[in-house]
Amino acid sequence: MNQPEPQTIPNAILPPQSVSFWQAFMFWLKLGFISFGGPAGQISIMHQELVENRRWISERRFLHALNYCMMLPGPEAQQLATYIGWLMHRTWGGIVAGVLFVLPSLLILIALSWVYIAYGDVSVVAGLFYGIKPAVTAIVAQATHRIGSRALKNNWLWGIAAASFVAIFAFNVPFPAIVAAAAMIGYFGGRIAPDKFKAGGGHGKTKSYSDPALIDDDTPTPLHAKFRWSRLAQVVLAGALLWLIPMGFLTTSYGWDHTLTQMGWFFTKAALLTFGGAYAVLPYVYQGAVEHFSWLTPVQMIDGLALGETTPGPLIMVVAFVGFIGGYAKVLFGPDAMFLAGAVAATLVTWFTFLPSFIFILAGGPLVESTHGDLKFTAPLTAITAAVVGVILNLALFFGYYVLWPKGFDGAFDWVSALIALGAAVALFRFKGNVIHVITACAVIGLILKTLIL
């Protein structure tokens, strides 16, 4: 009697037995060059590659890490990459994942910033930006709607959003003060009416995967990811030194009031205020970089956001553009080294902006790994997220003003820019157009209009 042949499961996916450091290195490098689409797009790419295709980490462990990163100030997609890299390959794995998420964007932005500042008055460049600026206005308006629809679940949160908008629009209240006030409202509101301050939303519905993953739901926490007080102290001390050494060098070499020193201090503060993503901190960057320090003009700020939208990496990388333009315009190293001044300033602000994110992950990761239960938003953070909606609405109006009335209200209304912005808004809201495609199309339209018609 013939024995039945053993049955095989077609297309069964087995977890990788191991992933070498260099295999992971090549993936993080690739991710740094393809991470378009803002945090939602970047998280979607990581989910597809790491959870669905490669099975390096399970859905539950991925979302557990994401929930922690969403609670932190800073770019959650970059922090998520750092977290997973750290979980797989210890401290250096996290550092490599986080750095490679940012490095390609930094190099690209330095090059584009130089082209912009050195050749921005060339008709081709001017035409491209003429079309891009209205598109950016529509993109910020879409961000307001997207975040607001997810965050404003009741009248309490709507009220916080409205109050934050009035505070920054009508009274020019500093962004840190708005964050502090919202956190206080959330702290007390969460005790008075806890149901009104429950976190809502997320990054979409989850899906279960039956195929095992390298880091699966029941995979024990690796030894390096277990919490130890000595390890926490080492991370905090190393992080403090990595901030103090360059800041001390700048202060002693150039003085506290020098542009580079002030950039380091300003963007350290900005890094700790990025609750709600890059759009939330941009008004704070605008207040400091444009109004207080005059590192760049309002129009240049809009152009910088446009460049940030069209390059890979976190949108907060627009700070590299701010740093480059500031260093270049201030001629920090003399007229013969203007590019060097811009590149150094861009690298400097990137260092101070992202350093806290690495510390948060390497210090807090073991605490998060100590439990695999759901990690919930706190009431203060829920209130801060609501306040962020009002702040971003103010940012949309700010961009709209400079795009539609380039010479102020006393000047003519730019109806062509208005039509481009309207078309971009329809593409984004009605047809769910890809941001890169919308910006590219608007750039081509602007180039054609500027060179052939206007």
Coordinates of C-alpha atoms in Angstrom, one line a residue:
M1 CA 0.0 0.0 0.0
N2 CA 1.4 3.3 -1.1
Q3 CA 2.0 5.9 1.6
P4 CA 0.5 9.3 0.9
E5 CA 3.1 11.9 0.1
P6 CA 3.5 14.6 2.7
Q7 CA 1.4 17.6 1.9
T8 CA 3.0 21.0 1.3
I9 CA 1.4 24.3 1.7
P10 CA 1.7 26.3 -1.5
N11 CA 3.2 29.8 -1.1
A12 CA 3.9 29.3 2.6
I13 CA 6.1 32.0 3.9
L14 CA 8.7 31.0 6.5
P15 CA 10.3 33.5 8.7
P16 CA 13.9 34.3 7.9
Q17 CA 16.2 32.3 10.1
S18 CA 18.3 35.5 10.7
V19 CA 18.9 38.9 9.1
S20 CA 22.5 40.0 9.1
F21 CA 23.5 43.5 10.0
W22 CA 24.5 44.2 6.4
Q23 CA 21.2 42.9 5.0
A24 CA 19.4 45.3 7.3
F25 CA 21.9 48.1 6.3
M26 CA 21.1 47.7 2.6
F27 CA 17.3 47.8 3.4
W28 CA 17.6 51.0 5.5
L29 CA 19.7 52.6 2.8
K30 CA 17.1 51.8 0.2
L31 CA 14.4 53.1 2.5
G32 CA 16.2 56.4 2.8
F33 CA 15.9 56.9 -1.0
I34 CA 12.3 55.8 -1.4
S35 CA 10.6 57.2 1.7
F36 CA 8.3 59.7 0.0
G37 CA 4.8 60.5 1.0
G38 CA 5.2 61.9 4.5
P39 CA 4.8 59.9 7.7
A40 CA 1.8 57.9 6.5
G41 CA 3.5 56.9 3.3
Q42 CA 6.8 56.1 5.0
I43 CA 5.1 54.0 7.7
S44 CA 3.1 52.2 4.9
I45 CA 6.3 51.4 3.0
M46 CA 7.9 50.0 6.2
H47 CA 4.8 48.0 7.0
Q48 CA 4.6 46.5 3.5
E49 CA 8.3 45.6 3.4
L50 CA 9.0 44.5 7.0
V51 CA 5.6 43.0 8.0
E52 CA 4.1 41.7 4.8
N53 CA 7.0 41.0 2.4
R54 CA 10.1 40.2 4.5
R55 CA 8.4 39.1 7.8
W56 CA 11.1 40.6 9.9
I57 CA 8.6 41.7 12.5
S58 CA 5.0 40.8 13.3
E59 CA 2.0 43.1 12.9
R60 CA 1.5 43.4 16.6
R61 CA 5.1 44.1 17.5
F62 CA 5.2 46.7 14.6
L63 CA 2.1 48.5 15.9
H64 CA 3.4 48.3 19.4
A65 CA 6.5 50.2 18.4
L66 CA 4.5 52.6 16.3
N67 CA 2.2 53.5 19.2
Y68 CA 5.2 54.5 21.3
C69 CA 6.8 56.5 18.5
M70 CA 3.5 58.4 17.9
M71 CA 3.6 59.5 21.6
L72 CA 7.0 61.2 21.2
P73 CA 7.9 64.5 19.8
G74 CA 9.8 64.1 16.5
P75 CA 9.2 62.3 13.2
E76 CA 7.5 59.1 14.1
A77 CA 8.5 57.2 10.9
Q78 CA 12.2 57.9 11.4
Q79 CA 11.8 56.9 15.1
L80 CA 10.0 53.7 14.1
A81 CA 12.8 52.8 11.8
T82 CA 15.3 53.4 14.6
Y83 CA 13.2 51.3 17.0
I84 CA 13.0 48.3 14.7
G85 CA 16.7 48.6 13.7
W86 CA 17.6 48.7 17.5
L87 CA 15.4 45.7 18.2
M88 CA 17.0 43.6 15.5
H89 CA 20.7 44.7 15.8
R90 CA 21.2 46.5 19.1
T91 CA 22.3 50.1 19.4
W92 CA 24.3 50.3 16.2
G93 CA 21.3 48.8 14.3
G94 CA 19.1 51.6 15.6
I95 CA 21.6 54.3 14.8
V96 CA 22.2 53.0 11.3
A97 CA 18.4 52.7 10.6
G98 CA 17.7 56.2 11.9
V99 CA 20.7 57.9 10.2
L100 CA 20.1 56.2 6.8
F101 CA 16.4 57.3 7.0
V102 CA 17.7 60.9 7.1
L103 CA 21.1 61.0 5.3
P104 CA 19.9 60.8 1.7
S105 CA 17.4 63.5 2.3
L106 CA 20.0 65.8 3.9
L107 CA 22.5 65.4 0.9
I108 CA 19.7 66.0 -1.6
L109 CA 18.4 69.0 0.2
I110 CA 21.9 70.6 0.5
A111 CA 22.3 70.2 -3.3
L112 CA 18.8 71.6 -4.1
S113 CA 19.2 74.4 -1.6
W114 CA 22.4 75.5 -3.2
V115 CA 20.8 75.4 -6.7
Y116 CA 17.8 77.4 -5.3
I117 CA 19.8 80.1 -3.6
A118 CA 22.5 80.4 -6.3
Y119 CA 20.2 80.1 -9.4
G120 CA 16.8 80.8 -8.0
D121 CA 16.3 83.9 -10.2
V122 CA 16.8 81.8 -13.4
S123 CA 13.6 81.7 -15.3
V124 CA 13.3 77.9 -15.3
V125 CA 13.7 77.7 -11.5
A126 CA 11.4 80.6 -10.9
G127 CA 8.8 79.0 -13.2
L128 CA 8.9 75.7 -11.4
F129 CA 8.5 77.3 -8.0
Y130 CA 5.6 79.5 -9.3
G131 CA 3.6 76.3 -9.8
I132 CA 4.9 74.5 -6.7
K133 CA 4.0 77.1 -4.2
P134 CA 0.2 76.9 -4.8
A135 CA 0.4 73.1 -4.6
V136 CA 2.1 73.4 -1.2
T137 CA -0.7 75.6 0.0
A138 CA -3.2 72.9 -1.0
I139 CA -1.1 70.2 0.6
V140 CA -1.0 72.0 4.0
A141 CA -4.8 72.5 3.7
Q142 CA -5.2 68.8 3.2
A143 CA -3.0 68.1 6.2
T144 CA -5.3 70.3 8.3
H145 CA -8.3 68.3 7.2
R146 CA -6.6 64.9 7.5
I147 CA -5.3 65.5 11.0
G148 CA -8.4 67.3 12.1
S149 CA -10.8 64.6 10.9
R150 CA -8.8 62.1 13.0
A151 CA -8.2 64.1 16.1
L152 CA -11.3 66.3 16.7
K153 CA -13.8 63.7 17.9
N154 CA -15.9 65.9 20.2
N155 CA -16.7 69.5 21.0
W156 CA -14.0 69.7 23.7
L157 CA -11.3 69.0 21.2
W158 CA -12.9 71.2 18.6
G159 CA -12.8 74.0 21.2
I160 CA -9.1 73.4 21.9
A161 CA -8.3 73.6 18.2
A162 CA -10.3 76.8 17.8
A163 CA -8.6 78.4 20.8
S164 CA -5.1 77.5 19.5
F165 CA -5.9 79.0 16.1
V166 CA -7.1 82.3 17.6
A167 CA -4.1 82.3 19.9
I168 CA -1.5 82.0 17.2
F169 CA -3.4 83.9 14.4
A170 CA -4.8 86.8 16.3
F171 CA -2.4 87.2 19.3
N172 CA 0.8 85.6 17.9
V173 CA 1.2 83.4 21.0
P174 CA 4.4 81.3 20.8
F175 CA 3.9 77.7 19.8
P176 CA 5.5 76.3 23.0
A177 CA 3.0 78.3 25.1
I178 CA 0.1 76.8 23.1
V179 CA 1.5 73.3 23.6
A180 CA 1.9 73.8 27.4
A181 CA -1.6 75.2 27.7
A182 CA -3.1 72.4 25.7
A183 CA -1.2 69.8 27.8
M184 CA -2.6 71.4 31.0
I185 CA -6.1 71.4 29.7
G186 CA -5.7 67.7 28.7
Y187 CA -4.3 66.8 32.1
F188 CA -7.2 68.2 34.0
G189 CA -9.8 67.5 31.4
G190 CA -8.8 63.8 31.4
R191 CA -9.8 63.7 35.0
I192 CA -12.9 65.7 34.8
A193 CA -14.2 64.1 31.5
P194 CA -12.0 61.1 30.7
D195 CA -14.2 60.0 27.8
K196 CA -13.7 63.3 26.0
F197 CA -9.9 62.9 26.0
K198 CA -9.5 59.3 24.8
A199 CA -7.1 59.0 21.8
G200 CA -8.7 58.4 18.5
G201 CA -7.5 57.4 15.1
G202 CA -4.4 55.7 14.0
H203 CA -2.8 54.7 10.8
G204 CA -5.6 52.6 9.4
K205 CA -7.2 49.3 10.1
T206 CA -4.9 46.4 11.0
K207 CA -4.7 43.1 9.4
S208 CA -3.7 39.8 10.9
Y209 CA -0.9 37.7 9.3
S210 CA -0.8 33.9 9.9
D211 CA 2.8 33.5 8.6
P212 CA 5.4 33.6 11.4
A213 CA 7.8 36.5 11.6
L214 CA 11.4 36.7 12.7
I215 CA 10.3 38.9 15.6
D216 CA 6.9 37.4 16.3
D217 CA 4.2 38.1 18.8
D218 CA 5.5 35.6 21.3
T219 CA 9.3 36.1 20.5
P220 CA 11.0 36.8 23.8
T221 CA 12.5 40.2 24.2
P222 CA 16.2 40.0 23.3
L223 CA 18.7 40.5 26.1
H224 CA 19.8 44.0 24.8
A225 CA 16.2 45.2 24.8
K226 CA 15.5 44.4 28.5
F227 CA 15.3 47.4 30.8
R228 CA 18.3 48.0 33.0
W229 CA 18.9 51.2 35.0
S230 CA 22.6 51.1 34.2
R231 CA 21.8 50.9 30.5
L232 CA 19.4 53.9 30.8
A233 CA 22.0 55.9 32.5
Q234 CA 24.5 55.2 29.8
V235 CA 22.2 56.2 27.0
V236 CA 21.2 59.4 28.8
L237 CA 24.8 60.3 29.5
A238 CA 25.9 59.6 26.0
G239 CA 23.0 61.7 24.6
A240 CA 23.9 64.6 26.9
L241 CA 27.5 64.5 25.8
L242 CA 26.6 64.3 22.1
W243 CA 24.6 67.5 22.7
L244 CA 27.0 69.3 25.1
I245 CA 30.2 68.8 23.1
P246 CA 29.1 70.4 19.9
M247 CA 27.1 73.1 21.7
G248 CA 30.1 73.8 24.0
F249 CA 32.4 74.0 21.0
L250 CA 30.1 76.4 19.2
T251 CA 29.7 78.6 22.2
T252 CA 33.4 78.8 23.1
S253 CA 34.5 79.2 19.5
Y254 CA 31.9 81.6 18.1
G255 CA 30.0 82.9 21.1
W256 CA 26.4 82.4 22.2
D257 CA 25.0 85.0 19.8
H258 CA 26.6 83.6 16.7
T259 CA 24.3 82.2 14.0
L260 CA 25.5 78.6 14.3
T261 CA 25.2 78.6 18.1
Q262 CA 21.7 80.0 18.0
M263 CA 20.7 77.5 15.3
G264 CA 21.9 74.7 17.5
W265 CA 19.9 75.9 20.5
F266 CA 16.8 76.9 18.5
F267 CA 16.5 73.6 16.7
T268 CA 17.1 71.6 19.9
K269 CA 13.9 73.3 21.2
A270 CA 12.1 72.7 18.0
A271 CA 13.0 69.0 18.2
L272 CA 11.2 68.7 21.5
L273 CA 8.0 70.5 20.3
T274 CA 7.2 68.4 17.2
F275 CA 4.1 66.8 18.6
G276 CA 1.7 66.1 15.7
G277 CA 4.4 66.0 13.0
A278 CA 6.4 68.5 11.0
Y279 CA 3.4 70.6 10.0
A280 CA 2.8 71.3 13.7
V281 CA 6.3 72.7 14.4
L282 CA 6.6 74.7 11.1
P283 CA 4.8 77.7 12.6
Y284 CA 7.4 77.7 15.5
V285 CA 10.2 77.4 13.0
Y286 CA 8.7 80.3 11.0
Q287 CA 8.4 82.4 14.1
G288 CA 12.0 81.9 15.0
A289 CA 13.8 81.5 11.6
V290 CA 11.9 84.2 9.7
E291 CA 10.5 86.7 12.2
H292 CA 13.1 86.6 15.0
F293 CA 16.5 85.6 13.5
S294 CA 15.8 86.6 9.8
W295 CA 17.6 83.6 8.5
L296 CA 15.3 83.5 5.5
T297 CA 12.3 85.3 4.1
P298 CA 8.6 84.1 4.2
V299 CA 8.7 83.3 0.5
Q300 CA 11.9 81.2 1.0
M301 CA 10.2 79.4 3.8
I302 CA 7.4 78.3 1.4
D303 CA 9.9 77.3 -1.2
G304 CA 11.7 75.2 1.4
L305 CA 8.6 73.4 2.3
A306 CA 8.1 72.7 -1.4
L307 CA 11.5 71.2 -1.6
G308 CA 10.8 69.1 1.5
E309 CA 7.7 67.8 0.0
T310 CA 9.5 66.6 -3.2
T311 CA 12.4 64.8 -1.5
P312 CA 12.5 61.6 0.5
G313 CA 12.8 61.5 4.2
P314 CA 10.8 63.2 7.0
L315 CA 9.2 66.5 6.1
I316 CA 10.9 68.1 9.2
M317 CA 14.0 67.9 7.0
V318 CA 12.9 71.3 5.8
V319 CA 15.1 72.5 8.7
A320 CA 18.1 71.6 6.6
F321 CA 16.9 74.0 4.0
V322 CA 16.4 76.7 6.7
G323 CA 19.9 76.1 8.0
F324 CA 21.5 76.1 4.5
I325 CA 19.8 79.4 3.5
G326 CA 20.6 81.0 6.8
G327 CA 24.3 80.0 6.7
Y328 CA 24.6 80.9 3.1
A329 CA 22.9 84.3 3.4
K330 CA 24.8 85.3 6.6
V331 CA 28.1 84.5 4.8
L332 CA 29.4 82.8 8.0
F333 CA 32.8 81.7 6.6
G334 CA 33.4 84.6 4.2
P335 CA 32.3 85.3 0.6
D336 CA 34.5 82.6 -0.8
A337 CA 33.0 79.8 1.3
M338 CA 29.3 80.4 1.1
F339 CA 28.4 76.9 0.0
L340 CA 30.5 75.5 2.9
A341 CA 28.7 77.8 5.3
G342 CA 25.3 76.6 4.1
A343 CA 26.3 72.9 4.1
V344 CA 27.7 73.2 7.7
A345 CA 24.6 75.0 9.0
A346 CA 22.3 72.4 7.3
T347 CA 24.2 69.5 8.8
L348 CA 24.3 71.2 12.2
V349 CA 20.6 71.8 12.5
T350 CA 19.9 68.3 11.3
W351 CA 22.1 67.0 14.1
F352 CA 20.4 69.0 16.8
T353 CA 16.9 68.3 15.4
F354 CA 17.3 64.5 15.3
L355 CA 19.5 63.7 18.2
P356 CA 16.6 63.7 20.7
S357 CA 14.8 61.1 18.6
F358 CA 17.6 58.6 18.9
I359 CA 17.8 59.2 22.7
F360 CA 14.0 58.7 23.1
I361 CA 14.2 55.4 21.3
L362 CA 17.4 54.0 22.8
A363 CA 16.4 55.1 26.3
G364 CA 12.7 54.3 26.2
G365 CA 12.7 51.2 24.0
P366 CA 13.5 48.8 26.8
L367 CA 10.6 50.3 28.8
V368 CA 8.2 49.7 25.9
E369 CA 9.5 46.2 25.3
S370 CA 8.8 45.4 28.9
T371 CA 5.1 45.0 28.0
H372 CA 3.4 44.0 24.8
G373 CA 0.0 45.4 25.8
D374 CA -1.6 48.3 24.0
L375 CA 0.1 51.6 24.5
K376 CA -2.5 54.4 24.8
F377 CA -2.3 58.1 24.3
T378 CA -2.4 60.2 27.4
A379 CA -5.1 62.9 27.8
P380 CA -2.5 65.7 27.6
L381 CA -1.2 64.4 24.3
T382 CA -4.8 64.2 22.9
A383 CA -5.3 67.8 23.8
I384 CA -2.0 68.8 22.2
T385 CA -3.0 67.0 19.0
A386 CA -6.2 69.0 18.9
A387 CA -4.3 72.2 19.4
V388 CA -2.0 71.3 16.6
V389 CA -5.0 71.3 14.2
G390 CA -5.5 75.0 14.9
V391 CA -1.8 75.7 14.4
I392 CA -1.7 74.0 11.1
L393 CA -4.8 75.9 9.9
N394 CA -2.9 79.1 10.7
L395 CA 0.0 77.8 8.6
A396 CA -2.3 77.1 5.7
L397 CA -3.6 80.7 5.8
F398 CA -0.1 82.0 6.1
F399 CA 1.0 80.2 3.0
G400 CA -2.2 81.1 1.1
Y401 CA -1.6 84.8 1.9
Y402 CA 2.0 84.9 0.4
V403 CA 1.0 82.8 -2.6
L404 CA -2.2 84.6 -3.5
W405 CA -1.1 88.2 -2.6
P406 CA 2.7 88.0 -3.2
K407 CA 2.9 91.8 -2.8
G408 CA 0.5 92.0 0.2
F409 CA -3.1 93.0 0.3
D410 CA -2.3 96.3 -1.4
G411 CA -1.1 94.4 -4.4
A412 CA -2.9 92.5 -7.1
F413 CA -4.6 89.1 -6.4
D414 CA -2.7 86.3 -8.2
W415 CA -5.7 84.5 -9.8
V416 CA -3.4 82.2 -11.8
S417 CA -1.8 80.9 -8.5
A418 CA -5.4 80.6 -7.1
L419 CA -6.4 78.4 -10.0
I420 CA -3.3 76.2 -9.6
A421 CA -4.0 75.9 -5.9
L422 CA -7.7 75.0 -6.6
G423 CA -6.7 72.4 -9.1
A424 CA -4.2 70.9 -6.6
A425 CA -6.8 70.8 -3.9
V426 CA -9.3 69.0 -6.2
A427 CA -6.6 66.5 -7.1
L428 CA -5.8 65.9 -3.4
F429 CA -9.2 66.0 -1.8
R430 CA -11.4 64.6 -4.5
F431 CA -9.2 62.2 -6.4
K432 CA -6.7 61.3 -3.6
G433 CA -3.8 62.3 -5.8
N434 CA -0.3 61.4 -4.9
V435 CA 1.6 64.4 -3.4
I436 CA 4.6 64.0 -5.6
H437 CA 2.4 63.7 -8.7
V438 CA 0.5 66.8 -7.8
I439 CA 3.6 68.8 -7.1
T440 CA 5.2 67.6 -10.3
A441 CA 2.2 68.5 -12.4
C442 CA 1.9 72.0 -10.8
A443 CA 5.6 72.6 -11.3
V444 CA 5.3 71.8 -15.0
I445 CA 2.2 74.1 -15.3
G446 CA 4.1 76.9 -13.5
L447 CA 7.1 76.5 -15.8
I448 CA 4.9 76.6 -18.9
L449 CA 3.0 79.7 -17.7
K450 CA 6.2 81.6 -16.7
T451 CA 8.2 80.8 -19.8
L452 CA 5.5 80.9 -22.5
I453 CA 2.6 83.0 -21.3
L454 CA 3.2 85.2 -18.2

